[in-house]
GROMACS .gro file of C-alpha atoms in nm:
model
  402
    1MET     CA    1  -2.141  -4.080   1.775
    2ASP     CA    2  -1.833  -3.861   1.710
    3ARG     CA    3  -1.617  -3.840   2.025
    4TYR     CA    4  -1.554  -3.467   1.978
    5PHE     CA    5  -1.929  -3.402   1.967
    6VAL     CA    6  -1.995  -3.611   2.280
    7ALA     CA    7  -1.719  -3.433   2.471
    8LEU     CA    8  -1.843  -3.092   2.363
    9LEU     CA    9  -2.201  -3.177   2.459
   10TYR     CA   10  -2.082  -3.292   2.801
   11VAL     CA   11  -1.897  -2.963   2.860
   12CYS     CA   12  -2.202  -2.764   2.751
   13VAL     CA   13  -2.425  -2.952   2.999
   14LEU     CA   14  -2.180  -2.889   3.284
   15CYS     CA   15  -2.161  -2.518   3.198
   16GLY     CA   16  -2.536  -2.476   3.167
   17CYS     CA   17  -2.517  -2.397   2.792
   18SER     CA   18  -2.853  -2.387   2.618
   19SER     CA   19  -2.713  -2.466   2.271
   20LEU     CA   20  -2.401  -2.572   2.092
   21PRO     CA   21  -2.164  -2.295   1.977
   22LYS     CA   22  -2.238  -2.158   1.630
   23THR     CA   23  -1.882  -2.046   1.555
   24PRO     CA   24  -1.665  -2.288   1.358
   25PRO     CA   25  -1.391  -2.433   1.582
   26GLU     CA   26  -1.030  -2.341   1.511
   27VAL     CA   27  -0.831  -2.660   1.477
   28PRO     CA   28  -0.465  -2.629   1.586
   29GLY     CA   29  -0.225  -2.675   1.297
   30GLU     CA   30  -0.498  -2.634   1.035
   31GLU     CA   31  -0.596  -2.332   0.828
   32ARG     CA   32  -0.898  -2.149   0.963
   33PRO     CA   33  -1.219  -2.177   0.760
   34ALA     CA   34  -1.276  -1.875   0.539
   35PHE     CA   35  -1.564  -1.669   0.407
   36THR     CA   36  -1.502  -1.534   0.057
   37LEU     CA   37  -1.536  -1.175  -0.059
   38LEU     CA   38  -1.573  -1.102  -0.429
   39TYR     CA   39  -1.518  -0.740  -0.532
   40THR     CA   40  -1.648  -0.658  -0.880
   41ALA     CA   41  -1.584  -0.320  -1.042
   42TRP     CA   42  -1.741  -0.189  -1.364
   43ILE     CA   43  -1.532   0.098  -1.502
   44LYS     CA   44  -1.743   0.373  -1.661
   45PRO     CA   45  -1.523   0.647  -1.811
   46GLU     CA   46  -1.817   0.828  -1.969
   47GLN     CA   47  -1.944   0.899  -1.615
   48GLY     CA   48  -1.608   0.921  -1.441
   49ILE     CA   49  -1.709   0.650  -1.197
   50ALA     CA   50  -1.676   0.285  -1.112
   51THR     CA   51  -1.971   0.081  -0.994
   52VAL     CA   52  -1.847  -0.157  -0.726
   53LYS     CA   53  -2.027  -0.459  -0.589
   54LEU     CA   54  -1.909  -0.659  -0.289
   55ARG     CA   55  -2.058  -1.004  -0.257
   56ILE     CA   56  -1.992  -1.244   0.030
   57SER     CA   57  -1.987  -1.544  -0.198
   58SER     CA   58  -1.941  -1.810   0.066
   59HIS     CA   59  -2.050  -1.831   0.432
   60PRO     CA   60  -2.214  -1.489   0.468
   61GLU     CA   61  -2.368  -1.620   0.789
   62TRP     CA   62  -2.022  -1.590   0.949
   63VAL     CA   63  -2.019  -1.212   0.898
   64ASN     CA   64  -2.214  -1.020   1.163
   65TRP     CA   65  -2.168  -0.673   1.016
   66MET     CA   66  -1.943  -0.455   0.802
   67ARG     CA   67  -1.895  -0.083   0.867
   68PHE     CA   68  -1.789   0.122   0.562
   69TYR     CA   69  -1.624   0.460   0.618
   70ALA     CA   70  -1.745   0.600   0.287
   71GLU     CA   71  -1.699   0.959   0.173
   72PRO     CA   72  -2.044   1.103   0.093
   73GLU     CA   73  -1.900   1.316  -0.189
   74ARG     CA   74  -1.732   1.014  -0.353
   75HIS     CA   75  -1.937   0.704  -0.264
   76GLU     CA   76  -2.307   0.718  -0.342
   77ASN     CA   77  -2.610   0.530  -0.475
   78PHE     CA   78  -2.584   0.245  -0.225
   79LEU     CA   79  -2.789  -0.069  -0.286
   80TYR     CA   80  -2.774  -0.384  -0.074
   81SER     CA   81  -2.937  -0.698   0.046
   82GLY     CA   82  -2.997  -0.732   0.418
   83GLU     CA   83  -3.004  -0.411   0.624
   84ALA     CA   84  -2.794  -0.094   0.632
   85GLN     CA   85  -2.805   0.237   0.813
   86ARG     CA   86  -2.603   0.557   0.823
   87GLU     CA   87  -2.424   0.621   1.152
   88GLY     CA   88  -2.230   0.947   1.144
   89ASP     CA   89  -1.955   0.920   0.884
   90SER     CA   90  -2.007   0.548   0.828
   91LEU     CA   91  -2.254   0.300   0.680
   92LEU     CA   92  -2.329  -0.008   0.890
   93TRP     CA   93  -2.430  -0.307   0.677
   94THR     CA   94  -2.581  -0.622   0.825
   95PRO     CA   95  -2.565  -0.888   0.553
   96PRO     CA   96  -2.832  -1.157   0.523
   97ALA     CA   97  -2.744  -1.523   0.566
   98ASP     CA   98  -2.798  -1.579   0.194
   99ASP     CA   99  -2.724  -1.373  -0.119
  100ALA     CA  100  -2.528  -1.107   0.071
  101TRP     CA  101  -2.414  -0.810  -0.139
  102ILE     CA  102  -2.370  -0.435  -0.128
  103GLN     CA  103  -2.321  -0.204  -0.429
  104TYR     CA  104  -2.237   0.164  -0.482
  105ASP     CA  105  -2.083   0.414  -0.725
  106VAL     CA  106  -1.743   0.573  -0.658
  107LYS     CA  107  -1.605   0.884  -0.824
  108ILE     CA  108  -1.254   0.812  -0.950
  109GLU     CA  109  -1.130   1.169  -0.974
  110SER     CA  110  -0.929   1.280  -0.671
  111ARG     CA  111  -0.766   1.622  -0.650
  112ARG     CA  112  -0.494   1.732  -0.408
  113SER     CA  113  -0.483   2.072  -0.236
  114ASN     CA  114  -0.255   2.214  -0.509
  115GLY     CA  115  -0.513   2.134  -0.776
  116ARG     CA  116  -0.325   1.839  -0.926
  117TYR     CA  117  -0.477   1.491  -0.936
  118ASP     CA  118  -0.382   1.166  -0.766
  119GLY     CA  119  -0.682   0.995  -0.919
  120TYR     CA  120  -0.790   1.068  -1.275
  121MET     CA  121  -1.003   0.919  -1.551
  122THR     CA  122  -1.036   1.007  -1.919
  123GLN     CA  123  -1.211   0.840  -2.210
  124ASP     CA  124  -0.884   0.653  -2.281
  125TRP     CA  125  -0.731   0.573  -1.943
  126ALA     CA  126  -0.762   0.586  -1.566
  127LEU     CA  127  -0.500   0.598  -1.292
  128PHE     CA  128  -0.585   0.585  -0.921
  129ARG     CA  129  -0.538   0.392  -0.598
  130ALA     CA  130  -0.730   0.068  -0.577
  131ASP     CA  131  -0.809   0.174  -0.218
  132ASP     CA  132  -1.053   0.423  -0.370
  133LEU     CA  133  -1.272   0.144  -0.502
  134VAL     CA  134  -1.352   0.015  -0.154
  135PRO     CA  135  -1.363   0.258   0.140
  136PRO     CA  136  -1.199   0.159   0.470
  137VAL     CA  137  -1.407  -0.106   0.641
  138ARG     CA  138  -1.435  -0.266   0.985
  139THR     CA  139  -1.587  -0.611   1.008
  140ASP     CA  140  -1.722  -0.824   1.288
  141PHE     CA  141  -1.718  -1.194   1.204
  142LYS     CA  142  -1.729  -1.529   1.378
  143ASP     CA  143  -1.433  -1.633   1.586
  144GLY     CA  144  -1.208  -1.891   1.426
  145THR     CA  145  -1.274  -1.774   1.070
  146GLN     CA  146  -1.086  -1.558   0.823
  147SER     CA  147  -1.151  -1.385   0.493
  148ARG     CA  148  -1.036  -1.455   0.140
  149ALA     CA  149  -1.088  -1.202  -0.136
  150LYS     CA  150  -1.083  -1.170  -0.513
  151LEU     CA  151  -1.118  -0.873  -0.746
  152GLU     CA  152  -1.290  -0.876  -1.084
  153VAL     CA  153  -1.269  -0.572  -1.312
  154HIS     CA  154  -1.491  -0.513  -1.615
  155LEU     CA  155  -1.322  -0.272  -1.856
  156PRO     CA  156  -1.445  -0.080  -2.159
  157GLU     CA  157  -1.368  -0.243  -2.492
  158GLY     CA  158  -1.003  -0.204  -2.593
  159TRP     CA  159  -0.880  -0.132  -2.239
  160SER     CA  160  -0.624  -0.333  -2.042
  161ILE     CA  161  -0.515  -0.307  -1.679
  162ALA     CA  162  -0.206  -0.331  -1.459
  163THR     CA  163  -0.234  -0.399  -1.085
  164ARG     CA  164   0.002  -0.521  -0.816
  165TYR     CA  165  -0.190  -0.845  -0.773
  166PRO     CA  166  -0.137  -1.191  -0.923
  167ARG     CA  167  -0.405  -1.297  -1.168
  168TYR     CA  168  -0.598  -1.624  -1.173
  169THR     CA  169  -0.666  -1.802  -1.501
  170SER     CA  170  -1.027  -1.685  -1.460
  171GLY     CA  171  -0.909  -1.327  -1.498
  172ARG     CA  172  -0.980  -1.237  -1.136
  173TYR     CA  173  -0.711  -1.104  -0.904
  174LYS     CA  174  -0.603  -1.256  -0.575
  175ILE     CA  175  -0.634  -1.003  -0.292
  176ASP     CA  176  -0.422  -1.118   0.000
  177ASP     CA  177  -0.286  -0.887   0.270
  178PRO     CA  178  -0.159  -1.074   0.579
  179ASP     CA  179  -0.168  -0.751   0.782
  180ARG     CA  180  -0.544  -0.706   0.738
  181LEU     CA  181  -0.823  -0.903   0.901
  182VAL     CA  182  -1.041  -0.838   0.598
  183ASP     CA  183  -0.871  -0.801   0.261
  184ARG     CA  184  -0.962  -0.517   0.028
  185PRO     CA  185  -0.790  -0.388  -0.286
  186THR     CA  186  -0.498  -0.150  -0.225
  187GLY     CA  187  -0.206  -0.006  -0.419
  188TRP     CA  188  -0.187   0.182  -0.747
  189VAL     CA  189  -0.369   0.070  -1.060
  190VAL     CA  190  -0.362   0.197  -1.418
  191MET     CA  191  -0.596   0.092  -1.696
  192GLY     CA  192  -0.704   0.186  -2.043
  193LYS     CA  193  -0.492   0.217  -2.355
  194ILE     CA  194  -0.166   0.157  -2.174
  195GLY     CA  195   0.187   0.042  -2.246
  196THR     CA  196   0.348  -0.210  -2.011
  197ARG     CA  197   0.701  -0.343  -1.960
  198ARG     CA  198   0.779  -0.634  -1.730
  199GLU     CA  199   1.102  -0.775  -1.592
  200THR     CA  200   1.201  -1.007  -1.308
  201ILE     CA  201   1.485  -0.853  -1.108
  202GLY     CA  202   1.637  -1.053  -0.824
  203GLY     CA  203   1.317  -1.237  -0.746
  204THR     CA  204   1.090  -0.934  -0.780
  205LYS     CA  205   0.842  -0.924  -1.067
  206VAL     CA  206   0.855  -0.562  -1.179
  207THR     CA  207   0.587  -0.398  -1.395
  208VAL     CA  208   0.612  -0.044  -1.532
  209ALA     CA  209   0.286   0.073  -1.687
  210ALA     CA  210   0.147   0.402  -1.815
  211PRO     CA  211  -0.106   0.536  -2.064
  212VAL     CA  212   0.029   0.559  -2.418
  213ASP     CA  213   0.151   0.894  -2.554
  214GLN     CA  214   0.232   1.029  -2.208
  215GLY     CA  215   0.609   1.053  -2.251
  216VAL     CA  216   0.680   0.782  -1.994
  217LYS     CA  217   1.019   0.614  -2.042
  218ARG     CA  218   0.922   0.262  -1.941
  219MET     CA  219   1.236   0.085  -2.066
  220ASP     CA  220   1.461   0.349  -1.907
  221MET     CA  221   1.294   0.276  -1.574
  222ILE     CA  222   1.339  -0.100  -1.620
  223ALA     CA  223   1.709  -0.048  -1.700
  224PHE     CA  224   1.752   0.183  -1.400
  225LEU     CA  225   1.591  -0.075  -1.170
  226ARG     CA  226   1.806  -0.357  -1.308
  227TRP     CA  227   2.104  -0.152  -1.192
  228THR     CA  228   1.974  -0.036  -0.852
  229LEU     CA  229   1.709  -0.281  -0.729
  230PRO     CA  230   1.956  -0.557  -0.626
  231THR     CA  231   2.113  -0.311  -0.380
  232MET     CA  232   1.770  -0.226  -0.247
  233GLN     CA  233   1.693  -0.596  -0.206
  234SER     CA  234   2.014  -0.648  -0.010
  235LEU     CA  235   1.904  -0.375   0.231
  236PHE     CA  236   1.556  -0.523   0.263
  237PRO     CA  237   1.565  -0.906   0.261
  238LYS     CA  238   1.183  -0.906   0.258
  239PHE     CA  239   1.149  -0.671  -0.036
  240PRO     CA  240   0.814  -0.732  -0.213
  241ASP     CA  241   0.808  -1.011  -0.469
  242ARG     CA  242   0.583  -0.798  -0.691
  243LEU     CA  243   0.629  -0.428  -0.770
  244LEU     CA  244   0.412  -0.204  -0.988
  245ILE     CA  245   0.524   0.142  -1.102
  246VAL     CA  246   0.262   0.359  -1.272
  247SER     CA  247   0.312   0.696  -1.437
  248ALA     CA  248   0.135   0.965  -1.637
  249ASP     CA  249   0.178   1.326  -1.742
  250ASP     CA  250  -0.029   1.633  -1.651
  251PRO     CA  251  -0.277   1.693  -1.498
  252MET     CA  252  -0.152   1.427  -1.256
  253TRP     CA  253   0.033   1.544  -0.947
  254ARG     CA  254   0.394   1.639  -1.029
  255GLY     CA  255   0.558   1.419  -0.772
  256ALA     CA  256   0.565   1.062  -0.650
  257LEU     CA  257   0.351   0.864  -0.408
  258SER     CA  258   0.406   0.517  -0.264
  259ALA     CA  259   0.145   0.254  -0.179
  260PRO     CA  260   0.157  -0.117  -0.094
  261ASN     CA  261   0.385  -0.295  -0.346
  262SER     CA  262   0.345  -0.006  -0.588
  263LEU     CA  263   0.424   0.358  -0.653
  264TYR     CA  264   0.324   0.646  -0.877
  265LEU     CA  265   0.584   0.870  -1.045
  266HIS     CA  266   0.493   1.167  -1.263
  267ALA     CA  267   0.620   1.133  -1.619
  268ASP     CA  268   0.824   1.451  -1.588
  269ARG     CA  269   1.018   1.341  -1.278
  270PRO     CA  270   1.381   1.237  -1.350
  271MET     CA  271   1.503   0.907  -1.212
  272ILE     CA  272   1.807   1.094  -1.076
  273SER     CA  273   1.775   1.463  -0.994
  274GLY     CA  274   2.041   1.724  -1.057
  275ASN     CA  275   2.145   1.716  -0.690
  276GLY     CA  276   2.209   1.340  -0.706
  277THR     CA  277   1.900   1.221  -0.520
  278SER     CA  278   1.635   0.994  -0.669
  279THR     CA  279   1.262   1.035  -0.619
  280LEU     CA  280   1.210   0.684  -0.755
  281ILE     CA  281   1.448   0.522  -0.505
  282HIS     CA  282   1.308   0.743  -0.225
  283GLU     CA  283   0.960   0.604  -0.289
  284LEU     CA  284   1.094   0.249  -0.320
  285VAL     CA  285   1.229   0.282   0.035
  286HIS     CA  286   0.878   0.377   0.146
  287VAL     CA  287   0.739   0.072  -0.037
  288ALA     CA  288   0.994  -0.157   0.127
  289MET     CA  289   0.936  -0.018   0.477
  290SER     CA  290   0.555   0.018   0.459
  291ALA     CA  291   0.609   0.274   0.734
  292ARG     CA  292   0.376   0.528   0.887
  293SER     CA  293   0.520   0.800   1.104
  294GLY     CA  294   0.399   0.870   1.454
  295PRO     CA  295   0.361   1.218   1.608
  296LYS     CA  296   0.658   1.445   1.531
  297ALA     CA  297   0.842   1.151   1.367
  298ASP     CA  298   0.784   1.220   0.999
  299TRP     CA  299   1.143   1.343   0.968
  300ILE     CA  300   1.259   0.991   1.057
  301VAL     CA  301   1.059   0.819   0.783
  302GLU     CA  302   1.136   1.086   0.522
  303GLY     CA  303   1.497   1.125   0.631
  304LEU     CA  304   1.562   0.751   0.601
  305ALA     CA  305   1.401   0.742   0.255
  306GLU     CA  306   1.612   1.033   0.127
  307TYR     CA  307   1.932   0.911   0.295
  308TYR     CA  308   1.897   0.565   0.144
  309SER     CA  309   1.809   0.703  -0.197
  310LEU     CA  310   2.168   0.832  -0.197
  311GLU     CA  311   2.307   0.516  -0.039
  312VAL     CA  312   2.148   0.287  -0.299
  313LEU     CA  313   2.275   0.500  -0.585
  314HIS     CA  314   2.626   0.511  -0.437
  315ARG     CA  315   2.651   0.144  -0.336
  316SER     CA  316   2.521   0.026  -0.673
  317GLY     CA  317   2.783   0.232  -0.853
  318THR     CA  318   2.519   0.452  -1.013
  319LEU     CA  319   2.656   0.759  -0.833
  320SER     CA  320   3.029   0.825  -0.797
  321THR     CA  321   3.178   0.898  -0.454
  322GLU     CA  322   3.244   1.256  -0.556
  323ARG     CA  323   2.885   1.317  -0.662
  324TYR     CA  324   2.763   1.132  -0.352
  325GLU     CA  325   2.961   1.368  -0.126
  326ASN     CA  326   2.847   1.671  -0.325
  327ALA     CA  327   2.485   1.561  -0.278
  328HIS     CA  328   2.531   1.545   0.099
  329GLU     CA  329   2.692   1.890   0.097
  330GLU     CA  330   2.400   2.038  -0.097
  331LEU     CA  331   2.146   1.883   0.138
  332ALA     CA  332   2.337   2.012   0.441
  333GLU     CA  333   2.335   2.363   0.294
  334TRP     CA  334   1.962   2.339   0.218
  335GLY     CA  335   1.875   2.235   0.572
  336LYS     CA  336   2.115   2.452   0.771
  337GLU     CA  337   1.847   2.705   0.872
  338VAL     CA  338   1.620   2.438   1.022
  339ASP     CA  339   1.600   2.464   1.401
  340SER     CA  340   1.388   2.160   1.481
  341LEU     CA  341   1.303   1.832   1.310
  342ASP     CA  342   1.001   1.769   1.532
  343VAL     CA  343   0.723   1.873   1.296
  344ASP     CA  344   0.404   1.701   1.190
  345ARG     CA  345   0.499   1.693   0.823
  346SER     CA  346   0.856   1.677   0.692
  347HIS     CA  347   0.934   1.864   0.372
  348GLY     CA  348   1.224   2.009   0.171
  349PRO     CA  349   1.471   2.169   0.416
  350ILE     CA  350   1.357   1.954   0.710
  351THR     CA  351   1.409   1.631   0.515
  352ALA     CA  352   1.746   1.764   0.397
  353LYS     CA  353   1.845   1.831   0.760
  354ALA     CA  354   1.723   1.484   0.856
  355VAL     CA  355   1.957   1.326   0.599
  356GLY     CA  356   2.253   1.485   0.774
  357ARG     CA  357   2.128   1.357   1.109
  358MET     CA  358   2.099   1.006   0.965
  359ARG     CA  359   2.456   1.022   0.845
  360GLU     CA  360   2.573   1.130   1.189
  361ILE     CA  361   2.384   0.844   1.351
  362ASP     CA  362   2.533   0.596   1.105
  363ALA     CA  363   2.884   0.717   1.195
  364GLU     CA  364   2.808   0.688   1.569
  365ILE     CA  365   2.679   0.332   1.532
  366ARG     CA  366   2.979   0.224   1.326
  367GLU     CA  367   3.221   0.375   1.576
  368GLN     CA  368   3.058   0.234   1.890
  369SER     CA  369   3.003  -0.113   1.739
  370GLY     CA  370   3.355  -0.135   1.605
  371GLY     CA  371   3.224  -0.134   1.248
  372ARG     CA  372   3.005  -0.441   1.303
  373ARG     CA  373   2.676  -0.254   1.268
  374SER     CA  374   2.540   0.055   1.094
  375LEU     CA  375   2.222   0.247   1.023
  376ASP     CA  376   2.132  -0.046   0.795
  377ASP     CA  377   2.049  -0.248   1.108
  378VAL     CA  378   1.818   0.027   1.232
  379LEU     CA  379   1.649   0.042   0.893
  380ARG     CA  380   1.583  -0.332   0.887
  381SER     CA  381   1.454  -0.326   1.243
  382LEU     CA  382   1.208  -0.048   1.169
  383ALA     CA  383   1.098  -0.219   0.848
  384THR     CA  384   0.962  -0.507   1.055
  385THR     CA  385   0.779  -0.278   1.300
  386ASP     CA  386   0.402  -0.308   1.317
  387GLY     CA  387   0.216   0.019   1.340
  388GLU     CA  388   0.367   0.364   1.348
  389ILE     CA  389   0.736   0.451   1.364
  390THR     CA  390   0.781   0.677   1.664
  391ARG     CA  391   1.075   0.877   1.794
  392GLU     CA  392   1.097   0.636   2.086
  393ALA     CA  393   1.107   0.329   1.858
  394PHE     CA  394   1.376   0.492   1.643
  395ALA     CA  395   1.590   0.582   1.946
  396ALA     CA  396   1.556   0.229   2.083
  397ALA     CA  397   1.659   0.076   1.750
  398VAL     CA  398   1.963   0.305   1.735
  399GLU     CA  399   2.070   0.215   2.090
  400GLN     CA  400   2.029  -0.155   2.017
  401ALA     CA  401   2.247  -0.122   1.706
  402LYS     CA  402   2.522   0.045   1.906
   0.00000   0.00000   0.00000
């Protein structure tokens, strides 16, 4: 008889256990056993929806329950094996031990408060966050196990797709997020009749993709990144090894939005604005930091992104010293009427004021450290922070750098 089994049985007898544990043991030095999630999405532009099916394709018996925080106005027509029940703003699913799956429809269109879209689908293309396909989910599963996930997308004839994920030879995508207990698709995705340009820059596989006939300058963006991304990578040694940039024209939101390993930039946004700042680099800083701001700390996250948009342009030689200084002067003028940075949401003048504060802090650190450290050290420290960036965490990082 196996010695491990005998020893375990002996312990169970001493402890008064009525049965052997059902959870798979975690063996030190070995990878934990995994249950596999397969997300399958059928894109249906004629209805403006995607039908999504989640199947636990291996070891469903290790999953006790999954709670989906679905939006009733977006996620509907739920079907499932096992049992499920509505509890407030969530759906609690208890999968069966065999043939475990849950299916629903999701509306792709997503409109912001200003009427512009950050999720849109036409008969020829669709652009949205992959997060929209699968609502936020909490999962209870057996101790000592972990999840693995794949994504399969069925497209209309003639469509292609660009995501941030690596692709298996089977055509499925590998979904792997070390920061999540249960992987689900995230980041921007564009599909349909699209044009795509790819380039490897300093170890990062860059993809720029957009629907055709949208006025998106894909090669200009690639050239711009070849010039600036190495500086960004020197600031962030753990810069993502894959980066997806998606773009489209109206009626998409006329701005930029970051997401894991990806960002959206409206086709009309310049890579360098007239005042010398760069929306594209600003969002790349957000991508590199993966930062969420805590209460009254949004000026820190936004101020760092805007400050380093100028720093990257200047250090890479894209922006001359004269234009760099002029940009700081314009931002200082824009933010001079701001009394307090402690707001819930940083915007325009507040972010401009925050840039000046970042420059002051950089000068203080350089002076007190004898030039050995700078705001760069604070940036790198915050980029490795789990959870929210708070005012307290920022102050501590600054003091440590000094």
